[in-house]
Amino acid sequence: MKKIKFMDVSFRDGFQSCYGARVKTDDFLPVLEAAVNAGTDNFEIGGGARFQSLYFYCQEDAFDMMDRAREVVGPDINLQTLARGANVVGLVSQSRDIIDLHARMFKKHGITTIRNFDALMDVRNIAYSGQCIHNAGLKHQVVIALMGLPPGLKETYCHTPQFYLDKLKAILDAGIPYDSVAFKDASGTTTPAVVYESIKGARKMLPEGTVIEFHTHDTAGMGVACNFAAIEAGADIIDLAMAPVSGGTAEVDILTMWHRLRGTDYTLDIDHEKIMEVEAMFIDHMDKYYMPPEAKEVNPVIPFSPMPGGALTANTQMMRDNNSLHLFPEVIRNMRDVVAKGGYGSSVTPVSQFYFQQAFANTVQGPWKKITESYGKMVLGYFGKTPAAPDPEIVKLASEQLGLEPTTEDVHDINDRNPELGIEYNKKMLEKDGLPLSEENIFISATCGAKGIAFLKGDGPLGIRYKADVEAEAAKKVMPKAPANAPAAPAPKSSSGNYTVTVDGRAYNVTVAEGSGAVQSIAPVTPAPVASGSAASSGDGTPVESAMPGTVIAIEVEVGDTVNEGDDVLVIEAMKMESPVKAPKSGKVISIEVSSGDAIASGDVLMYIG
């Protein structure tokens, strides 16, 4: 009987898939130690969104987290992180000196292996980062990035077994040093048949003894089947997770896969009783965190619009922050068109985020009215070569809106010329704020930008969603304010239905459950569009309205300033995307109705111009 190894991804991809990566280190280290004592010796511990999220939301240092994890597990356990090729652990691709710094810093802070992928499968983007990982003394796991294409598309080559095997051959021909090969499906949309044929072909192509690892999510309900297909094709290791961060958008549970292998020629080398004990402990330690319901759902729509499990809840958490969660189904529907016209890059970070941002913009601003910066740069070639040529009309729109010409140049050469990238630039950013010029701080600044600097200054906000806080927020929204001297209202009878509740002048659609009366969902009411030529509801002059929900991050004008039509007057951040708001007419700024940091909804008046 062949023993199949596994990597426990609970403490990186599990957190990312179920909690938007927002988990404190103190809350999981005891569980990590218990898992080691139960016999697990292979863990994914950081990288991916679990680098930025610690600075953005948890106000913790990712390097400190890695050090503490290594201390807990001892010297012999494999601790693995995830890297995005030229993007390392961010959404922005980096210059060569930062890519090299990434490998050296992760080696310094206790990491054993770095899994290294490029969503576009441009081998140039894997080659340099892979060499840096190897040079730093780390194990390099090179990745073939998988994705199932939405049904009904005419594409016949991209994301087929032959496509993946051709990419593997290109990696081998490039002479990139590697220690193992991973087939990684972040969206869980690849069919078992494609998984089987791809890994079977790779086993014939790779030197004897090469370790092959398989990674998928259960978002579309195919995780167990795909894992078994990978095992039968010759995979040595599969990625699994523990409850409560298993199933749904996350990976298949360790115990579920052990049960699937019973009575076959394969087994997981585990003591299932000990794993059950660790999972019970893990559930208890994570109980205080809010887990959005979509994190545990199997969603049959995902194969039609491939959204990675690790990005799905990160995006829905941001949509909750921006009061725009009611738009999520339409954004997912719009992703199909965005993927097809964008050149079929694998839907995994950062490309999945580019897809989501563009689908979000298409939802709130109209189809292709605005090409988002990252999506536009992708179709123009500034992140590498897409698997297929993007739609020519979209390329034209991107070029016009961004003021950039299409390119086939190596991303590293482009970034090395950029004066706002690299070690020296980030030293200046740190010096400006009087911060220490350590290599760790330079890397934090390079990959986390202004939010990283805010963390280092101690100014970053805590963005973790705890269960108690979410319940309190929901209760506050549905309870109308009463005068201080008003008698307490009698408790309403349990009922079910949909209601419109107005809180602080803003309307919400509220759905409550039958019998218990528990709140099931809350969504802001989308205001009706104002008829052309109608007067502003308050104030004088022309209202400047928000086209999308988000957070105000910069106000570019002051009351009394004169602006021209089309000038940027304010900047909104939504879905990790900064969107300038432009003046609809020339005139003088009469009033500003918002402040930096305010959360706003679509249609909110931001200022008046007379």
Coordinates of C-alpha atoms in Angstrom, one line a residue:
M1 CA 0.0 0.0 0.0
K2 CA 1.4 3.3 -1.1
K3 CA 1.6 6.0 1.6
I4 CA 0.6 9.4 0.3
K5 CA 2.2 12.4 2.0
F6 CA 0.3 15.7 2.6
M7 CA 1.1 19.3 3.4
D8 CA -1.2 20.9 6.0
V9 CA -2.1 24.3 4.6
S10 CA -4.4 25.3 7.5
F11 CA -2.2 28.0 8.7
R12 CA -1.8 29.9 5.4
D13 CA -4.2 29.0 2.7
G14 CA -6.8 27.8 5.2
F15 CA -6.7 31.2 7.0
Q16 CA -6.7 33.0 3.6
S17 CA -9.7 31.0 2.3
C18 CA -11.9 31.2 5.4
Y19 CA -11.0 34.3 7.3
G20 CA -9.6 36.6 4.5
A21 CA -6.1 35.8 6.1
R22 CA -7.0 37.9 9.2
V23 CA -5.8 35.7 12.1
K24 CA -3.6 36.6 15.1
T25 CA -0.4 34.5 15.6
D26 CA -1.0 33.8 19.3
D27 CA -4.3 32.1 18.4
F28 CA -2.9 29.4 16.1
L29 CA 0.6 28.6 17.5
P30 CA -0.6 26.2 20.1
V31 CA -2.5 24.3 17.4
L32 CA 0.6 24.2 15.2
E33 CA 2.5 22.7 18.1
A34 CA -0.2 20.1 18.7
A35 CA -0.3 19.2 15.0
V36 CA 3.5 18.5 15.1
N37 CA 3.0 16.4 18.2
A38 CA 0.3 14.5 16.3
G39 CA 2.8 13.5 13.6
T40 CA 2.4 16.2 10.9
D41 CA 5.8 17.4 9.6
N42 CA 4.9 19.5 6.5
F43 CA 3.2 22.9 6.8
E44 CA 2.4 25.9 4.7
I45 CA 2.9 28.8 7.1
G46 CA 3.1 32.1 5.2
G47 CA 3.5 34.0 2.0
G48 CA 0.6 34.7 -0.3
A49 CA -2.0 37.0 1.3
R50 CA -0.7 35.9 4.7
F51 CA 2.2 38.3 4.3
Q52 CA 0.4 41.6 3.5
S53 CA -2.7 40.7 5.7
L54 CA -0.6 40.7 8.9
Y55 CA 0.4 44.3 8.3
F56 CA -2.9 45.5 6.7
Y57 CA -5.3 43.9 9.2
C58 CA -3.6 42.2 12.1
Q59 CA -1.0 44.8 13.0
E60 CA 1.6 42.0 13.3
D61 CA 5.0 41.4 11.8
A62 CA 5.0 38.5 9.3
F63 CA 8.7 38.0 9.9
D64 CA 8.1 37.7 13.7
M65 CA 5.3 35.2 12.9
M66 CA 7.7 33.0 10.9
D67 CA 10.3 33.1 13.6
R68 CA 7.8 32.1 16.3
A69 CA 6.5 29.3 14.0
R70 CA 10.0 27.9 13.6
E71 CA 10.7 28.1 17.3
V72 CA 7.5 26.1 18.0
V73 CA 8.1 23.3 15.4
G74 CA 11.8 22.8 15.8
P75 CA 14.5 22.6 13.2
D76 CA 13.4 19.6 11.1
I77 CA 9.9 20.4 10.1
N78 CA 9.3 21.7 6.6
L79 CA 7.8 25.2 6.7
Q80 CA 6.7 26.4 3.3
T81 CA 5.5 29.7 2.0
L82 CA 3.9 30.8 -1.3
A83 CA 5.5 33.3 -3.7
R84 CA 4.1 34.9 -6.9
G85 CA 7.1 35.0 -9.1
A86 CA 8.1 38.6 -9.9
N87 CA 5.4 39.8 -7.5
V88 CA 6.8 37.8 -4.6
V89 CA 4.1 38.4 -1.9
G90 CA 2.3 41.5 -3.3
L91 CA 0.0 42.5 -6.2
V92 CA 2.7 44.7 -7.8
S93 CA 5.7 43.1 -9.6
Q94 CA 9.1 44.0 -8.2
S95 CA 12.6 44.9 -9.4
R96 CA 15.3 42.3 -9.2
D97 CA 16.8 43.5 -6.0
I98 CA 13.5 43.2 -4.1
I99 CA 12.9 39.7 -5.5
D100 CA 16.4 38.6 -4.3
L101 CA 15.7 40.3 -0.9
H102 CA 12.5 38.3 -0.6
A103 CA 14.4 34.9 -0.8
R104 CA 17.1 36.0 1.6
M105 CA 14.7 37.4 4.2
F106 CA 12.5 34.3 4.2
K107 CA 15.6 32.0 4.6
K108 CA 16.7 34.2 7.5
H109 CA 13.4 33.8 9.2
G110 CA 13.1 30.1 9.2
I111 CA 11.4 29.1 6.0
T112 CA 12.5 25.7 4.4
T113 CA 10.7 25.8 1.0
I114 CA 9.1 28.4 -1.3
R115 CA 6.4 27.4 -3.7
N116 CA 6.9 29.8 -6.6
F117 CA 4.3 30.4 -9.4
D118 CA 3.4 32.8 -12.1
A119 CA -0.3 33.2 -12.8
L120 CA 0.4 33.9 -16.5
M121 CA 2.8 31.0 -16.8
D122 CA 5.4 33.3 -18.3
V123 CA 8.5 31.3 -17.6
R124 CA 10.6 34.4 -17.5
N125 CA 8.8 35.4 -14.3
I126 CA 9.6 32.1 -12.6
A127 CA 13.2 31.9 -13.8
Y128 CA 14.8 34.8 -11.9
S129 CA 12.8 34.4 -8.7
G130 CA 13.5 30.6 -8.7
Q131 CA 17.2 31.2 -9.1
C132 CA 17.1 33.6 -6.1
I133 CA 15.3 31.1 -4.0
H134 CA 17.9 28.4 -4.9
N135 CA 20.8 30.8 -4.2
A136 CA 19.4 31.7 -0.8
G137 CA 19.7 28.0 0.2
L138 CA 15.9 27.4 0.2
K139 CA 14.1 24.5 -1.6
H140 CA 12.4 25.8 -4.7
Q141 CA 9.1 24.2 -5.6
V142 CA 8.2 25.3 -9.1
V143 CA 4.5 25.5 -10.1
I144 CA 2.3 24.7 -13.0
A145 CA -0.8 27.0 -12.4
L146 CA -4.0 25.2 -13.3
M147 CA -7.5 26.5 -14.0
G148 CA -10.6 25.1 -15.7
L149 CA -12.0 27.3 -18.5
P150 CA -15.6 28.4 -18.3
P151 CA -17.8 26.1 -20.4
G152 CA -18.8 27.4 -23.9
L153 CA -15.6 29.2 -24.7
K154 CA -13.9 28.5 -28.1
E155 CA -10.3 28.3 -26.6
T156 CA -9.0 24.8 -27.3
Y157 CA -5.3 24.9 -26.2
C158 CA -5.0 27.1 -23.0
H159 CA -5.5 25.1 -19.8
T160 CA -5.5 21.7 -21.5
P161 CA -3.1 18.9 -20.4
Q162 CA -0.9 19.6 -23.5
F163 CA -0.7 23.3 -22.5
Y164 CA 0.5 22.4 -19.0
L165 CA 3.0 19.9 -20.3
D166 CA 4.3 22.4 -22.8
K167 CA 4.8 24.9 -19.9
L168 CA 6.6 22.2 -17.9
K169 CA 8.9 21.5 -20.8
A170 CA 9.7 25.2 -21.1
I171 CA 10.6 25.4 -17.4
L172 CA 12.9 22.4 -17.8
D173 CA 14.5 23.8 -21.0
A174 CA 15.1 27.1 -19.2
G175 CA 17.3 25.3 -16.7
I176 CA 15.5 26.7 -13.7
P177 CA 16.8 25.0 -10.5
Y178 CA 14.0 23.3 -8.6
D179 CA 13.6 20.7 -5.9
S180 CA 10.0 19.6 -6.6
V181 CA 7.0 20.4 -8.9
A182 CA 3.5 21.5 -7.8
F183 CA 0.4 21.5 -9.9
K184 CA -1.7 24.2 -8.3
D185 CA -5.4 24.9 -8.9
A186 CA -6.4 27.9 -6.8
S187 CA -10.0 28.0 -8.0
G188 CA -10.7 24.3 -7.8
T189 CA -12.1 24.4 -11.4
T190 CA -9.8 21.9 -13.2
T191 CA -11.6 18.6 -13.9
P192 CA -10.3 15.3 -12.5
A193 CA -9.6 14.2 -16.1
V194 CA -7.3 17.1 -16.8
V195 CA -5.6 16.7 -13.5
Y196 CA -4.9 13.0 -14.2
E197 CA -3.6 13.5 -17.7
S198 CA -1.4 16.5 -16.7
I199 CA 0.3 14.7 -13.8
K200 CA 0.6 11.4 -15.6
G201 CA 2.3 13.2 -18.5
A202 CA 4.6 15.1 -16.1
R203 CA 5.6 11.9 -14.4
K204 CA 6.9 10.6 -17.7
M205 CA 8.6 13.8 -18.5
L206 CA 10.4 14.5 -15.2
P207 CA 13.5 12.7 -13.9
E208 CA 12.9 9.6 -11.8
G209 CA 12.4 10.5 -8.2
T210 CA 11.1 14.0 -8.8
V211 CA 8.5 14.9 -6.1
I212 CA 5.1 16.0 -7.6
E213 CA 2.7 17.8 -5.3
F214 CA -1.0 18.6 -6.1
H215 CA -3.0 21.5 -4.7
T216 CA -6.7 22.3 -5.1
H217 CA -9.7 23.8 -3.3
D218 CA -13.1 22.4 -2.8
T219 CA -14.9 25.6 -3.9
A220 CA -16.6 23.8 -6.8
G221 CA -17.1 20.5 -5.0
M222 CA -14.4 18.6 -6.9
G223 CA -11.6 18.6 -4.3
V224 CA -11.7 14.9 -3.3
A225 CA -12.1 13.7 -6.9
C226 CA -9.2 15.8 -8.1
N227 CA -7.0 14.7 -5.2
F228 CA -7.7 11.1 -6.0
A229 CA -7.0 11.7 -9.7
A230 CA -3.7 13.2 -8.9
I231 CA -2.7 10.3 -6.6
E232 CA -3.6 7.7 -9.3
A233 CA -1.6 9.7 -11.9
G234 CA 1.5 9.6 -9.7
A235 CA 1.5 12.6 -7.3
D236 CA 3.5 12.1 -4.1
I237 CA 2.0 14.8 -1.9
I238 CA -1.4 16.5 -1.8
D239 CA -2.4 19.6 0.1
L240 CA -5.0 19.2 2.8
A241 CA -6.4 21.2 5.8
M242 CA -8.0 20.8 9.2
A243 CA -11.4 21.9 10.4
P244 CA -12.5 24.6 10.8
V245 CA -10.5 25.8 7.8
S246 CA -11.3 22.9 5.5
G247 CA -13.9 22.3 2.8
G248 CA -15.7 24.9 0.8
T249 CA -13.4 27.6 -0.4
A250 CA -10.5 25.8 1.4
E251 CA -8.8 22.5 0.8
V252 CA -10.2 19.0 1.5
D253 CA -10.0 18.0 5.2
I254 CA -7.3 15.6 6.2
L255 CA -9.8 13.2 7.7
T256 CA -12.1 13.3 4.7
M257 CA -9.2 12.4 2.3
W258 CA -8.0 9.6 4.7
H259 CA -11.6 8.2 4.6
R260 CA -11.7 8.4 0.8
L261 CA -8.5 6.3 0.6
R262 CA -9.8 3.5 2.8
G263 CA -10.1 0.3 0.9
T264 CA -7.8 1.5 -1.9
D265 CA -4.2 0.9 -2.7
Y266 CA -3.3 4.2 -1.0
T267 CA -3.4 5.6 2.5
L268 CA -2.5 8.8 4.4
D269 CA 0.2 8.1 7.0
I270 CA -1.7 9.6 10.0
D271 CA -3.1 8.6 13.4
H272 CA -6.6 9.7 12.7
E273 CA -7.5 9.8 16.4
K274 CA -4.8 12.3 17.1
I275 CA -5.8 14.4 14.1
M276 CA -9.4 14.5 15.4
E277 CA -8.1 15.8 18.7
V278 CA -6.1 18.6 17.0
E279 CA -9.0 19.6 14.8
A280 CA -11.2 19.9 17.9
M281 CA -8.6 22.1 19.5
F282 CA -8.3 24.2 16.3
I283 CA -12.1 24.7 16.2
D284 CA -12.0 25.9 19.8
H285 CA -9.1 28.4 19.1
M286 CA -10.8 29.8 16.0
D287 CA -14.2 30.1 17.5
K288 CA -14.0 33.9 18.2
Y289 CA -13.3 34.7 14.6
Y290 CA -16.1 35.5 12.2
M291 CA -16.2 33.0 9.3
P292 CA -18.4 34.4 6.5
P293 CA -20.9 31.8 5.3
E294 CA -19.6 31.8 1.8
A295 CA -16.2 30.4 3.1
K296 CA -17.7 27.0 3.7
E297 CA -20.0 26.8 0.7
V298 CA -19.6 24.6 -2.3
N299 CA -20.5 26.9 -5.2
P300 CA -21.5 25.3 -8.5
V301 CA -21.2 28.7 -10.3
I302 CA -17.5 28.9 -9.7
P303 CA -16.5 26.8 -12.8
F304 CA -18.3 29.3 -14.9
S305 CA -16.4 32.2 -13.4
P306 CA -13.3 30.9 -11.7
M307 CA -12.7 32.7 -8.4
P308 CA -9.9 31.2 -6.2
G309 CA -10.9 30.0 -2.8
G310 CA -8.1 32.0 -1.2
A311 CA -9.3 35.2 -2.9
L312 CA -13.0 34.7 -2.5
T313 CA -13.4 35.5 1.2
A314 CA -10.6 38.1 1.1
N315 CA -12.8 39.9 -1.5
T316 CA -16.1 39.4 0.3
Q317 CA -14.5 40.6 3.5
M318 CA -13.4 43.8 1.7
M319 CA -16.9 44.1 0.2
R320 CA -18.4 43.9 3.7
D321 CA -16.0 46.6 4.8
N322 CA -17.3 48.8 1.9
N323 CA -21.0 47.9 2.3
S324 CA -21.0 46.4 -1.2
L325 CA -21.5 42.6 -0.5
H326 CA -24.9 42.7 -2.3
L327 CA -22.9 43.2 -5.6
F328 CA -20.9 40.0 -5.2
P329 CA -23.2 37.7 -7.4
E330 CA -23.1 40.2 -10.3
V331 CA -19.3 40.6 -10.0
I332 CA -18.9 36.8 -10.2
R333 CA -21.1 36.7 -13.3
N334 CA -19.0 39.4 -14.9
M335 CA -15.7 37.5 -14.2
R336 CA -16.3 35.1 -17.1
D337 CA -16.1 37.8 -19.7
V338 CA -13.1 39.4 -18.0
V339 CA -11.2 36.1 -17.9
A340 CA -11.9 35.4 -21.6
K341 CA -11.0 38.9 -22.8
G342 CA -7.9 39.1 -20.6
G343 CA -5.9 36.3 -22.2
Y344 CA -6.8 33.3 -20.0
G345 CA -4.2 33.8 -17.2
S346 CA -4.8 31.4 -14.3
S347 CA -7.2 32.8 -11.8
V348 CA -4.8 33.0 -8.9
T349 CA -3.3 36.0 -7.2
P350 CA -2.4 38.5 -8.4
V351 CA -4.3 37.8 -11.7
S352 CA -7.4 36.7 -9.9
Q353 CA -7.4 40.1 -8.1
F354 CA -7.0 41.8 -11.5
Y355 CA -10.0 39.9 -12.8
F356 CA -12.1 40.7 -9.7
Q357 CA -11.2 44.4 -9.8
Q358 CA -12.2 44.6 -13.5
A359 CA -15.4 42.6 -12.9
F360 CA -16.2 44.9 -9.9
A361 CA -15.6 48.0 -12.1
N362 CA -17.8 46.5 -14.9
T363 CA -20.5 46.0 -12.3
V364 CA -20.6 49.4 -10.7
Q365 CA -19.5 51.6 -13.6
G366 CA -20.8 49.7 -16.7
P367 CA -19.1 47.1 -18.9
W368 CA -15.6 48.3 -19.9
K369 CA -16.3 51.9 -19.1
K370 CA -13.2 51.9 -17.0
I371 CA -10.1 49.7 -17.4
T372 CA -8.6 49.2 -14.0
E373 CA -4.9 49.9 -13.8
S374 CA -3.7 46.3 -13.0
Y375 CA -6.0 44.6 -15.5
G376 CA -5.0 47.1 -18.1
K377 CA -1.3 46.6 -17.5
M378 CA -1.8 42.9 -17.7
V379 CA -3.4 42.9 -21.1
L380 CA -0.8 45.3 -22.3
G381 CA 2.0 43.0 -21.3
Y382 CA 3.4 44.8 -18.2
F383 CA 3.1 41.7 -16.0
G384 CA 4.4 39.2 -18.7
K385 CA 2.9 37.4 -21.6
T386 CA -0.7 36.1 -21.2
P387 CA -1.4 32.5 -22.3
A388 CA -3.5 33.7 -25.2
A389 CA -3.7 37.1 -26.9
P390 CA -6.1 39.4 -25.1
D391 CA -9.1 40.8 -26.9
P392 CA -7.8 43.5 -29.3
E393 CA -10.6 46.0 -28.3
I394 CA -9.8 45.7 -24.6
V395 CA -6.1 46.1 -25.4
K396 CA -7.0 49.3 -27.3
L397 CA -9.1 50.6 -24.5
A398 CA -6.4 49.9 -21.9
S399 CA -3.8 51.6 -24.0
E400 CA -5.9 54.7 -24.4
Q401 CA -7.0 55.0 -20.8
L402 CA -3.7 54.2 -19.2
G403 CA -1.5 56.0 -21.8
L404 CA 0.7 53.0 -22.3
E405 CA 1.7 51.1 -25.4
P406 CA 1.6 47.3 -25.5
T407 CA 4.9 45.6 -24.7
T408 CA 6.6 42.2 -24.8
E409 CA 9.6 43.3 -22.7
D410 CA 10.8 41.3 -19.7
V411 CA 9.0 42.5 -16.6
H412 CA 12.2 42.6 -14.6
D413 CA 13.8 45.0 -17.1
I414 CA 10.8 47.3 -17.0
N415 CA 10.7 47.3 -13.2
D416 CA 14.5 47.8 -12.8
R417 CA 14.1 51.1 -14.6
N418 CA 11.2 52.3 -12.4
P419 CA 12.4 54.9 -10.0
E420 CA 9.6 54.1 -7.6
L421 CA 10.7 50.5 -7.1
G422 CA 13.7 48.8 -5.5
I423 CA 15.8 49.0 -2.4
E424 CA 17.1 52.5 -2.7
Y425 CA 13.6 54.0 -3.3
N426 CA 12.2 52.2 -0.2
K427 CA 15.1 53.3 1.9
K428 CA 14.0 56.9 1.1
M429 CA 10.4 56.1 2.1
L430 CA 11.7 54.8 5.5
E431 CA 14.0 57.7 6.0
K432 CA 11.2 60.2 5.3
D433 CA 9.4 58.8 8.3
G434 CA 12.4 58.3 10.5
L435 CA 12.2 54.5 10.4
P436 CA 15.1 52.0 10.8
L437 CA 16.6 51.0 7.5
S438 CA 16.7 47.2 8.2
E439 CA 16.3 44.8 5.3
E440 CA 13.1 43.6 6.8
N441 CA 11.6 47.1 6.8
I442 CA 12.8 47.7 3.2
F443 CA 10.9 44.6 2.1
I444 CA 7.8 45.6 4.1
S445 CA 7.8 49.0 2.5
A446 CA 8.3 47.5 -1.0
T447 CA 5.5 44.9 -0.8
C448 CA 3.0 46.7 1.5
G449 CA 3.5 50.3 0.5
A450 CA 1.8 53.0 2.6
K451 CA 0.0 50.4 4.8
G452 CA 3.3 48.8 5.6
I453 CA 4.8 52.2 6.6
A454 CA 1.7 52.8 8.7
F455 CA 2.3 49.6 10.5
L456 CA 6.0 50.4 11.1
K457 CA 4.9 53.8 12.6
G458 CA 2.3 52.2 14.8
D459 CA -0.5 53.9 12.9
G460 CA -2.2 51.0 11.2
P461 CA -5.9 50.1 12.0
L462 CA -6.9 46.7 13.2
G463 CA -9.1 45.0 10.6
I464 CA -9.9 41.6 12.1
R465 CA -13.5 40.5 12.1
Y466 CA -14.4 38.8 15.3
K467 CA -17.7 37.0 15.6
A468 CA -18.9 39.1 18.6
D469 CA -18.2 42.4 16.7
V470 CA -20.1 41.3 13.6
E471 CA -23.1 40.2 15.7
A472 CA -23.0 43.5 17.5
E473 CA -22.8 45.4 14.2
A474 CA -25.8 43.5 12.8
A475 CA -27.9 44.1 16.0
K476 CA -27.0 47.8 16.0
K477 CA -28.1 48.3 12.3
V478 CA -31.5 46.7 12.8
M479 CA -32.4 48.4 16.1
P480 CA -33.9 51.9 15.5
K481 CA -32.6 54.7 17.7
A482 CA -35.1 55.6 20.5
P483 CA -35.3 58.9 22.5
A484 CA -33.4 58.7 25.8
N485 CA -36.6 59.0 27.8
A486 CA -38.7 56.6 25.7
P487 CA -40.0 53.4 27.3
A488 CA -38.6 50.1 26.2
A489 CA -40.4 48.6 23.2
P490 CA -41.9 45.1 23.6
A491 CA -39.9 42.4 22.0
P492 CA -41.3 41.7 18.5
K493 CA -42.8 38.4 17.7
S494 CA -40.7 36.0 15.7
S495 CA -41.4 36.3 12.0
S496 CA -39.7 36.0 8.7
G497 CA -39.4 38.2 5.7
N498 CA -37.6 41.2 4.1
Y499 CA -37.7 44.6 5.6
T500 CA -36.2 48.0 4.9
V501 CA -34.6 49.6 8.0
T502 CA -33.2 53.1 8.0
V503 CA -30.3 53.8 10.3
D504 CA -28.6 57.2 10.5
G505 CA -30.3 58.2 7.3
R506 CA -29.1 55.2 5.3
A507 CA -31.5 52.5 4.2
Y508 CA -30.8 48.7 4.5
N509 CA -32.5 45.6 3.2
V510 CA -32.8 43.2 6.1
T511 CA -33.8 39.5 5.9
V512 CA -34.8 37.7 9.1
A513 CA -35.4 34.0 9.6
E514 CA -38.7 32.3 10.3
G515 CA -39.2 31.3 13.9
S516 CA -36.1 32.7 15.5
G517 CA -36.2 36.1 13.9
A518 CA -32.4 35.9 13.5
V519 CA -30.9 38.3 11.0
Q520 CA -29.8 36.4 7.9
S521 CA -28.5 39.2 5.7
I522 CA -28.1 42.9 5.6
A523 CA -27.4 45.0 2.5
P524 CA -27.5 48.7 1.8
V525 CA -30.4 49.8 -0.5
T526 CA -29.0 50.9 -3.8
P527 CA -30.3 54.4 -4.4
A528 CA -32.3 55.1 -7.5
P529 CA -30.4 57.0 -10.2
V530 CA -31.1 60.7 -10.2
A531 CA -32.8 61.9 -13.4
S532 CA -30.6 64.0 -15.7
G533 CA -30.9 67.6 -15.0
S534 CA -32.7 67.3 -11.6
A535 CA -31.6 69.4 -8.7
A536 CA -29.4 68.3 -5.9
S537 CA -31.2 67.0 -2.9
S538 CA -29.3 69.3 -0.6
G539 CA -26.7 72.1 -0.9
D540 CA -26.1 74.3 -3.8
G541 CA -24.3 73.4 -7.0
T542 CA -23.7 70.1 -8.8
P543 CA -23.2 67.0 -6.6
V544 CA -20.1 64.9 -7.1
E545 CA -21.3 61.3 -6.5
S546 CA -19.4 58.1 -5.9
A547 CA -19.8 55.6 -8.7
M548 CA -18.8 52.7 -6.4
P549 CA -18.7 51.8 -2.8
G550 CA -15.4 52.0 -1.0
T551 CA -13.3 54.0 1.4
V552 CA -12.1 57.6 0.9
I553 CA -8.3 57.6 1.1
A554 CA -7.5 61.1 -0.3
I555 CA -9.2 64.4 -0.9
E556 CA -7.3 66.4 -3.5
V557 CA -9.1 69.7 -3.2
E558 CA -10.3 72.2 -0.5
V559 CA -13.5 74.3 -0.2
G560 CA -13.0 77.3 -2.4
D561 CA -10.7 75.7 -4.9
T562 CA -11.4 76.1 -8.6
V563 CA -11.4 72.9 -10.6
N564 CA -11.7 72.0 -14.3
E565 CA -14.0 69.3 -15.6
G566 CA -12.2 66.0 -15.5
D567 CA -9.8 67.0 -12.6
D568 CA -9.2 64.4 -9.9
V569 CA -11.0 65.7 -6.8
L570 CA -10.9 62.6 -4.5
V571 CA -9.6 59.1 -4.4
I572 CA -11.6 56.0 -3.3
E573 CA -10.1 52.6 -2.5
A574 CA -12.1 49.5 -3.1
M575 CA -11.0 45.9 -3.6
K576 CA -7.3 46.9 -3.2
M577 CA -7.9 49.3 -6.1
E578 CA -7.5 53.1 -6.0
S579 CA -10.1 54.9 -8.2
P580 CA -9.9 58.7 -8.7
V581 CA -13.2 60.6 -8.7
K582 CA -13.3 63.4 -11.3
A583 CA -15.0 66.7 -11.4
P584 CA -18.2 66.5 -13.5
K585 CA -18.0 70.2 -14.4
S586 CA -15.7 73.2 -14.1
G587 CA -16.3 75.5 -11.1
K588 CA -15.6 76.2 -7.5
V589 CA -15.7 73.6 -4.7
I590 CA -18.7 74.7 -2.5
S591 CA -18.6 72.0 0.1
I592 CA -16.9 68.7 0.9
E593 CA -19.3 66.1 2.4
V594 CA -16.8 63.4 3.4
S595 CA -13.5 62.9 5.2
S596 CA -10.5 60.7 4.6
G597 CA -11.2 57.3 6.0
D598 CA -15.0 57.4 5.5
A599 CA -16.8 54.3 4.1
I600 CA -19.1 55.3 1.3
A601 CA -21.8 53.7 -0.8
S602 CA -22.6 54.0 -4.5
G603 CA -24.4 57.2 -5.1
D604 CA -23.2 59.0 -2.0
V605 CA -22.6 62.7 -2.5
L606 CA -18.9 63.5 -1.9
M607 CA -18.9 67.2 -2.6
Y608 CA -20.7 70.0 -4.4
I609 CA -19.2 72.1 -7.2
G610 CA -20.8 75.4 -8.2

